[in-house]
Amino acid sequence: MNTNIELEKMKKWGQALDKIAQIAGKIMYVFCILAGVLILVNMFGFFNSTELTVALTCFGHTINFQELSHPLQITVSLLLIAMLVITCIMVRELVHALRSVFQSIANGRPFEDSTIKGFRKAALWIAIISVGNGKIWGLIIAALCLFLSYVFHYGMLLQQESDETL
């Protein structure tokens, strides 16, 4: 088996995945901005028509936004904006962690400390986001990322041992 061919394949995959993560991050920013604008528009009463209603579902209870008093609508809107900002920060950090992994792979150095740290940071952010959303699948993906960090750590140790014996 030719290791140079395998290394080139790995670099191409790393570059492709890095590009996908970069695009996904930009799409996330656009969605966050649009969601924030919609929340602000709703907060200032532009959606107070009888034809358009906004329902909020929280802990299994649905609340019709238009039935709330105006001060409560503003409070809920500000809380939604705060949650949106926090979610955007967490997703940005997740994308940054994944991009560091993919960039290491694209540079042909998958078994280095930045890859391991990237997997561990990604596992952390996926777990936090999953707990916040109440999704068990995210915790499974976080566990897989953590497992991959240990696999790459072992690969790094083997690479160091190989480099030292040459």
PDB file of C-alpha atoms in Angstrom:
ATOM      1  CA  MET A   1       0.000   0.000   0.000  1.00  0.00           C
ATOM      2  CA  ASN A   2       1.364   3.391  -0.984  1.00  0.00           C
ATOM      3  CA  THR A   3       1.219   5.733   2.012  1.00  0.00           C
ATOM      4  CA  ASN A   4       1.632   8.851  -0.152  1.00  0.00           C
ATOM      5  CA  ILE A   5      -1.601   8.067  -2.005  1.00  0.00           C
ATOM      6  CA  GLU A   6      -3.408   7.519   1.294  1.00  0.00           C
ATOM      7  CA  LEU A   7      -1.989  10.750   2.696  1.00  0.00           C
ATOM      8  CA  GLU A   8      -3.205  12.685  -0.362  1.00  0.00           C
ATOM      9  CA  LYS A   9      -6.690  11.182   0.001  1.00  0.00           C
ATOM     10  CA  MET A  10      -6.725  12.149   3.657  1.00  0.00           C
ATOM     11  CA  LYS A  11      -5.626  15.710   2.817  1.00  0.00           C
ATOM     12  CA  LYS A  12      -8.400  16.046   0.220  1.00  0.00           C
ATOM     13  CA  TRP A  13     -11.005  14.812   2.708  1.00  0.00           C
ATOM     14  CA  GLY A  14      -9.678  17.213   5.324  1.00  0.00           C
ATOM     15  CA  GLN A  15      -9.879  20.130   2.887  1.00  0.00           C
ATOM     16  CA  ALA A  16     -13.410  19.188   1.817  1.00  0.00           C
ATOM     17  CA  LEU A  17     -14.645  18.790   5.382  1.00  0.00           C
ATOM     18  CA  ASP A  18     -12.989  22.056   6.404  1.00  0.00           C
ATOM     19  CA  LYS A  19     -14.771  23.847   3.552  1.00  0.00           C
ATOM     20  CA  ILE A  20     -18.104  22.265   4.556  1.00  0.00           C
ATOM     21  CA  ALA A  21     -17.597  23.337   8.191  1.00  0.00           C
ATOM     22  CA  GLN A  22     -16.699  26.852   7.049  1.00  0.00           C
ATOM     23  CA  ILE A  23     -19.861  27.104   4.916  1.00  0.00           C
ATOM     24  CA  ALA A  24     -21.986  25.631   7.712  1.00  0.00           C
ATOM     25  CA  GLY A  25     -20.619  28.274  10.083  1.00  0.00           C
ATOM     26  CA  LYS A  26     -21.552  31.060   7.684  1.00  0.00           C
ATOM     27  CA  ILE A  27     -25.045  29.621   7.186  1.00  0.00           C
ATOM     28  CA  MET A  28     -25.426  29.470  10.964  1.00  0.00           C
ATOM     29  CA  TYR A  29     -24.558  33.181  11.234  1.00  0.00           C
ATOM     30  CA  VAL A  30     -27.187  34.035   8.617  1.00  0.00           C
ATOM     31  CA  PHE A  31     -29.841  31.991  10.446  1.00  0.00           C
ATOM     32  CA  CYS A  32     -28.936  33.639  13.760  1.00  0.00           C
ATOM     33  CA  ILE A  33     -29.230  37.104  12.256  1.00  0.00           C
ATOM     34  CA  LEU A  34     -32.566  36.265  10.621  1.00  0.00           C
ATOM     35  CA  ALA A  35     -33.917  34.750  13.835  1.00  0.00           C
ATOM     36  CA  GLY A  36     -32.806  37.807  15.799  1.00  0.00           C
ATOM     37  CA  VAL A  37     -34.476  40.127  13.299  1.00  0.00           C
ATOM     38  CA  LEU A  38     -37.701  38.121  13.468  1.00  0.00           C
ATOM     39  CA  ILE A  39     -37.677  38.233  17.259  1.00  0.00           C
ATOM     40  CA  LEU A  40     -37.113  42.004  17.229  1.00  0.00           C
ATOM     41  CA  VAL A  41     -39.808  42.545  14.614  1.00  0.00           C
ATOM     42  CA  ASN A  42     -42.204  40.497  16.701  1.00  0.00           C
ATOM     43  CA  MET A  43     -41.183  42.336  19.875  1.00  0.00           C
ATOM     44  CA  PHE A  44     -42.026  45.711  18.371  1.00  0.00           C
ATOM     45  CA  GLY A  45     -45.511  44.505  17.471  1.00  0.00           C
ATOM     46  CA  PHE A  46     -45.323  44.144  13.708  1.00  0.00           C
ATOM     47  CA  PHE A  47     -46.887  40.663  13.938  1.00  0.00           C
ATOM     48  CA  ASN A  48     -49.943  41.668  15.973  1.00  0.00           C
ATOM     49  CA  SER A  49     -52.373  40.821  13.209  1.00  0.00           C
ATOM     50  CA  THR A  50     -55.037  38.187  13.759  1.00  0.00           C
ATOM     51  CA  GLU A  51     -53.825  36.218  10.746  1.00  0.00           C
ATOM     52  CA  LEU A  52     -50.311  35.554  12.028  1.00  0.00           C
ATOM     53  CA  THR A  53     -49.723  34.050  15.432  1.00  0.00           C
ATOM     54  CA  VAL A  54     -46.505  33.075  17.129  1.00  0.00           C
ATOM     55  CA  ALA A  55     -46.652  30.110  19.484  1.00  0.00           C
ATOM     56  CA  LEU A  56     -43.866  29.269  21.893  1.00  0.00           C
ATOM     57  CA  THR A  57     -43.492  25.717  23.150  1.00  0.00           C
ATOM     58  CA  CYS A  58     -41.619  25.263  26.386  1.00  0.00           C
ATOM     59  CA  PHE A  59     -41.581  22.096  28.494  1.00  0.00           C
ATOM     60  CA  GLY A  60     -44.532  20.720  26.562  1.00  0.00           C
ATOM     61  CA  HIS A  61     -46.743  23.795  27.052  1.00  0.00           C
ATOM     62  CA  THR A  62     -47.682  26.023  24.134  1.00  0.00           C
ATOM     63  CA  ILE A  63     -48.045  29.745  24.751  1.00  0.00           C
ATOM     64  CA  ASN A  64     -49.610  32.069  22.195  1.00  0.00           C
ATOM     65  CA  PHE A  65     -47.269  35.038  22.109  1.00  0.00           C
ATOM     66  CA  GLN A  66     -49.985  37.531  21.144  1.00  0.00           C
ATOM     67  CA  GLU A  67     -52.025  36.651  24.250  1.00  0.00           C
ATOM     68  CA  LEU A  68     -49.243  37.809  26.570  1.00  0.00           C
ATOM     69  CA  SER A  69     -49.172  41.342  27.956  1.00  0.00           C
ATOM     70  CA  HIS A  70     -46.841  43.740  26.155  1.00  0.00           C
ATOM     71  CA  PRO A  71     -44.242  43.907  28.970  1.00  0.00           C
ATOM     72  CA  LEU A  72     -44.207  40.105  29.100  1.00  0.00           C
ATOM     73  CA  GLN A  73     -43.823  39.944  25.301  1.00  0.00           C
ATOM     74  CA  ILE A  74     -40.764  42.202  25.565  1.00  0.00           C
ATOM     75  CA  THR A  75     -39.313  40.093  28.388  1.00  0.00           C
ATOM     76  CA  VAL A  76     -39.838  36.861  26.480  1.00  0.00           C
ATOM     77  CA  SER A  77     -38.345  38.408  23.338  1.00  0.00           C
ATOM     78  CA  LEU A  78     -35.252  39.579  25.190  1.00  0.00           C
ATOM     79  CA  LEU A  79     -34.830  36.126  26.737  1.00  0.00           C
ATOM     80  CA  LEU A  80     -35.154  34.559  23.277  1.00  0.00           C
ATOM     81  CA  ILE A  81     -32.491  36.915  21.916  1.00  0.00           C
ATOM     82  CA  ALA A  82     -30.176  36.065  24.835  1.00  0.00           C
ATOM     83  CA  MET A  83     -30.694  32.340  24.224  1.00  0.00           C
ATOM     84  CA  LEU A  84     -30.060  32.866  20.516  1.00  0.00           C
ATOM     85  CA  VAL A  85     -26.792  34.692  21.186  1.00  0.00           C
ATOM     86  CA  ILE A  86     -25.627  31.971  23.595  1.00  0.00           C
ATOM     87  CA  THR A  87     -26.547  29.255  21.090  1.00  0.00           C
ATOM     88  CA  CYS A  88     -24.696  31.083  18.303  1.00  0.00           C
ATOM     89  CA  ILE A  89     -21.577  31.364  20.476  1.00  0.00           C
ATOM     90  CA  MET A  90     -21.688  27.648  21.300  1.00  0.00           C
ATOM     91  CA  VAL A  91     -22.182  26.635  17.673  1.00  0.00           C
ATOM     92  CA  ARG A  92     -19.391  28.998  16.593  1.00  0.00           C
ATOM     93  CA  GLU A  93     -17.039  27.324  19.075  1.00  0.00           C
ATOM     94  CA  LEU A  94     -18.128  23.893  17.836  1.00  0.00           C
ATOM     95  CA  VAL A  95     -17.458  24.857  14.213  1.00  0.00           C
ATOM     96  CA  HIS A  96     -14.073  26.308  15.213  1.00  0.00           C
ATOM     97  CA  ALA A  97     -13.123  23.071  17.010  1.00  0.00           C
ATOM     98  CA  LEU A  98     -14.155  20.936  14.039  1.00  0.00           C
ATOM     99  CA  ARG A  99     -12.302  23.183  11.604  1.00  0.00           C
ATOM    100  CA  SER A 100      -9.093  22.822  13.628  1.00  0.00           C
ATOM    101  CA  VAL A 101      -9.424  19.037  13.300  1.00  0.00           C
ATOM    102  CA  PHE A 102     -10.085  19.196   9.562  1.00  0.00           C
ATOM    103  CA  GLN A 103      -7.270  21.690   8.961  1.00  0.00           C
ATOM    104  CA  SER A 104      -4.776  19.434  10.739  1.00  0.00           C
ATOM    105  CA  ILE A 105      -5.902  16.546   8.566  1.00  0.00           C
ATOM    106  CA  ALA A 106      -5.762  18.722   5.432  1.00  0.00           C
ATOM    107  CA  ASN A 107      -2.179  19.723   6.319  1.00  0.00           C
ATOM    108  CA  GLY A 108      -1.222  16.054   6.461  1.00  0.00           C
ATOM    109  CA  ARG A 109      -0.646  16.069  10.219  1.00  0.00           C
ATOM    110  CA  PRO A 110      -3.622  14.302  11.783  1.00  0.00           C
ATOM    111  CA  PHE A 111      -1.701  12.973  14.778  1.00  0.00           C
ATOM    112  CA  GLU A 112      -0.896  16.208  16.539  1.00  0.00           C
ATOM    113  CA  ASP A 113      -2.096  17.900  19.677  1.00  0.00           C
ATOM    114  CA  SER A 114      -4.404  20.383  17.899  1.00  0.00           C
ATOM    115  CA  THR A 115      -6.420  17.517  16.406  1.00  0.00           C
ATOM    116  CA  ILE A 116      -6.858  15.884  19.793  1.00  0.00           C
ATOM    117  CA  LYS A 117      -7.842  19.175  21.438  1.00  0.00           C
ATOM    118  CA  GLY A 118     -10.229  19.907  18.556  1.00  0.00           C
ATOM    119  CA  PHE A 119     -12.008  16.570  19.011  1.00  0.00           C
ATOM    120  CA  ARG A 120     -12.273  17.111  22.767  1.00  0.00           C
ATOM    121  CA  LYS A 121     -13.601  20.662  22.381  1.00  0.00           C
ATOM    122  CA  ALA A 122     -16.093  19.455  19.782  1.00  0.00           C
ATOM    123  CA  ALA A 123     -17.220  16.690  22.164  1.00  0.00           C
ATOM    124  CA  LEU A 124     -17.704  19.238  24.928  1.00  0.00           C
ATOM    125  CA  TRP A 125     -19.730  21.670  22.795  1.00  0.00           C
ATOM    126  CA  ILE A 126     -21.835  18.906  21.262  1.00  0.00           C
ATOM    127  CA  ALA A 127     -22.617  17.587  24.754  1.00  0.00           C
ATOM    128  CA  ILE A 128     -23.548  21.049  26.069  1.00  0.00           C
ATOM    129  CA  ILE A 129     -25.763  21.813  23.069  1.00  0.00           C
ATOM    130  CA  SER A 130     -27.372  18.366  23.300  1.00  0.00           C
ATOM    131  CA  VAL A 131     -28.166  18.700  26.990  1.00  0.00           C
ATOM    132  CA  GLY A 132     -29.634  22.150  26.314  1.00  0.00           C
ATOM    133  CA  ASN A 133     -31.860  20.722  23.594  1.00  0.00           C
ATOM    134  CA  GLY A 134     -32.642  17.507  25.448  1.00  0.00           C
ATOM    135  CA  LYS A 135     -31.328  15.304  22.626  1.00  0.00           C
ATOM    136  CA  ILE A 136     -29.701  11.964  23.444  1.00  0.00           C
ATOM    137  CA  TRP A 137     -28.217  11.581  19.937  1.00  0.00           C
ATOM    138  CA  GLY A 138     -25.954  14.538  20.516  1.00  0.00           C
ATOM    139  CA  LEU A 139     -24.532  12.899  23.627  1.00  0.00           C
ATOM    140  CA  ILE A 140     -23.764   9.788  21.593  1.00  0.00           C
ATOM    141  CA  ILE A 141     -22.000  11.907  18.949  1.00  0.00           C
ATOM    142  CA  ALA A 142     -20.113  13.720  21.727  1.00  0.00           C
ATOM    143  CA  ALA A 143     -18.985  10.357  23.125  1.00  0.00           C
ATOM    144  CA  LEU A 144     -17.812   9.339  19.642  1.00  0.00           C
ATOM    145  CA  CYS A 145     -15.805  12.566  19.303  1.00  0.00           C
ATOM    146  CA  LEU A 146     -14.228  11.941  22.685  1.00  0.00           C
ATOM    147  CA  PHE A 147     -13.429   8.371  21.645  1.00  0.00           C
ATOM    148  CA  LEU A 148     -11.833   9.673  18.422  1.00  0.00           C
ATOM    149  CA  SER A 149      -9.674  12.036  20.478  1.00  0.00           C
ATOM    150  CA  TYR A 150      -8.257   9.016  22.322  1.00  0.00           C
ATOM    151  CA  VAL A 151      -7.712   7.139  19.052  1.00  0.00           C
ATOM    152  CA  PHE A 152      -5.832  10.121  17.603  1.00  0.00           C
ATOM    153  CA  HIS A 153      -3.889  10.518  20.858  1.00  0.00           C
ATOM    154  CA  TYR A 154      -2.782   6.914  20.591  1.00  0.00           C
ATOM    155  CA  GLY A 155      -1.855   7.551  16.944  1.00  0.00           C
ATOM    156  CA  MET A 156       0.192  10.559  18.043  1.00  0.00           C
ATOM    157  CA  LEU A 157       2.058   8.424  20.574  1.00  0.00           C
ATOM    158  CA  LEU A 158       2.742   5.774  17.920  1.00  0.00           C
ATOM    159  CA  GLN A 159       3.944   8.482  15.514  1.00  0.00           C
ATOM    160  CA  GLN A 160       6.314   9.862  18.146  1.00  0.00           C
ATOM    161  CA  GLU A 161       7.644   6.387  18.864  1.00  0.00           C
ATOM    162  CA  SER A 162       8.137   5.762  15.155  1.00  0.00           C
ATOM    163  CA  ASP A 163       9.938   9.094  14.680  1.00  0.00           C
ATOM    164  CA  GLU A 164      12.243   8.378  17.618  1.00  0.00           C
ATOM    165  CA  THR A 165      13.244   4.924  16.348  1.00  0.00           C
ATOM    166  CA  LEU A 166      14.274   6.262  12.942  1.00  0.00           C
TER     167      LEU A 166
END
